[in-house]
PDB file of C-alpha atoms in Angstrom:
ATOM      1  CA  MET A   1     -27.186 -19.009 -60.085  1.00 54.00           C
ATOM      2  CA  ALA A   2     -29.272 -20.828 -57.475  1.00 57.00           C
ATOM      3  CA  GLU A   3     -32.481 -19.300 -58.802  1.00 64.00           C
ATOM      4  CA  GLU A   4     -31.672 -20.391 -62.360  1.00 64.00           C
ATOM      5  CA  ASN A   5     -30.954 -23.955 -61.202  1.00 62.00           C
ATOM      6  CA  GLU A   6     -34.264 -24.092 -59.336  1.00 65.00           C
ATOM      7  CA  GLU A   7     -36.127 -22.959 -62.437  1.00 63.00           C
ATOM      8  CA  GLN A   8     -34.422 -25.624 -64.541  1.00 63.00           C
ATOM      9  CA  LYS A   9     -35.327 -28.322 -62.001  1.00 63.00           C
ATOM     10  CA  VAL A  10     -38.948 -27.208 -62.080  1.00 59.00           C
ATOM     11  CA  GLU A  11     -39.035 -27.307 -65.877  1.00 62.00           C
ATOM     12  CA  VAL A  12     -37.529 -30.804 -65.921  1.00 57.00           C
ATOM     13  CA  SER A  13     -39.766 -32.172 -63.147  1.00 59.00           C
ATOM     14  CA  LYS A  14     -43.019 -30.770 -64.553  1.00 63.00           C
ATOM     15  CA  PRO A  15     -43.361 -33.350 -67.389  1.00 65.00           C
ATOM     16  CA  GLU A  16     -42.528 -36.188 -65.010  1.00 70.00           C
ATOM     17  CA  ILE A  17     -45.090 -34.999 -62.471  1.00 66.00           C
ATOM     18  CA  SER A  18     -47.770 -34.488 -65.125  1.00 75.00           C
ATOM     19  CA  GLU A  19     -47.193 -37.978 -66.553  1.00 78.00           C
ATOM     20  CA  ALA A  20     -47.337 -39.572 -63.101  1.00 75.00           C
ATOM     21  CA  SER A  21     -50.494 -37.643 -62.188  1.00 82.00           C
ATOM     22  CA  ASP A  22     -52.125 -38.610 -65.500  1.00 83.00           C
ATOM     23  CA  GLU A  23     -51.401 -42.287 -64.793  1.00 84.00           C
ATOM     24  CA  ALA A  24     -52.742 -41.923 -61.244  1.00 82.00           C
ATOM     25  CA  LEU A  25     -55.910 -40.237 -62.545  1.00 80.00           C
ATOM     26  CA  ASP A  26     -56.382 -43.029 -65.119  1.00 82.00           C
ATOM     27  CA  ILE A  27     -56.059 -45.621 -62.336  1.00 80.00           C
ATOM     28  CA  LEU A  28     -58.452 -43.691 -60.084  1.00 77.00           C
ATOM     29  CA  PHE A  29     -61.046 -43.326 -62.850  1.00 77.00           C
ATOM     30  CA  TYR A  30     -60.606 -47.002 -63.794  1.00 76.00           C
ATOM     31  CA  CYS A  31     -61.115 -48.079 -60.168  1.00 70.00           C
ATOM     32  CA  SER A  32     -64.079 -45.736 -59.749  1.00 73.00           C
ATOM     33  CA  ASP A  33     -65.673 -47.214 -62.902  1.00 74.00           C
ATOM     34  CA  ILE A  34     -65.228 -50.730 -61.472  1.00 67.00           C
ATOM     35  CA  ASP A  35     -66.680 -49.617 -58.129  1.00 68.00           C
ATOM     36  CA  ARG A  36     -69.704 -48.089 -59.879  1.00 69.00           C
ATOM     37  CA  ALA A  37     -70.260 -51.238 -61.924  1.00 71.00           C
ATOM     38  CA  GLY A  38     -69.877 -53.377 -58.783  1.00 68.00           C
ATOM     39  CA  TYR A  39     -72.378 -51.296 -56.803  1.00 58.00           C
ATOM     40  CA  ARG A  40     -74.849 -51.467 -59.666  1.00 50.00           C
TER      41      ARG A  40
END
């Protein structure tokens, strides 16, 4: 039973983690674009 619960948690958390990481990547790329423009 414990193994099944762990698998379910992973399946549920994956979308949340992917969404959060996508937002973080967007922010990082946005900041890096500003930094590049500023250094130019």
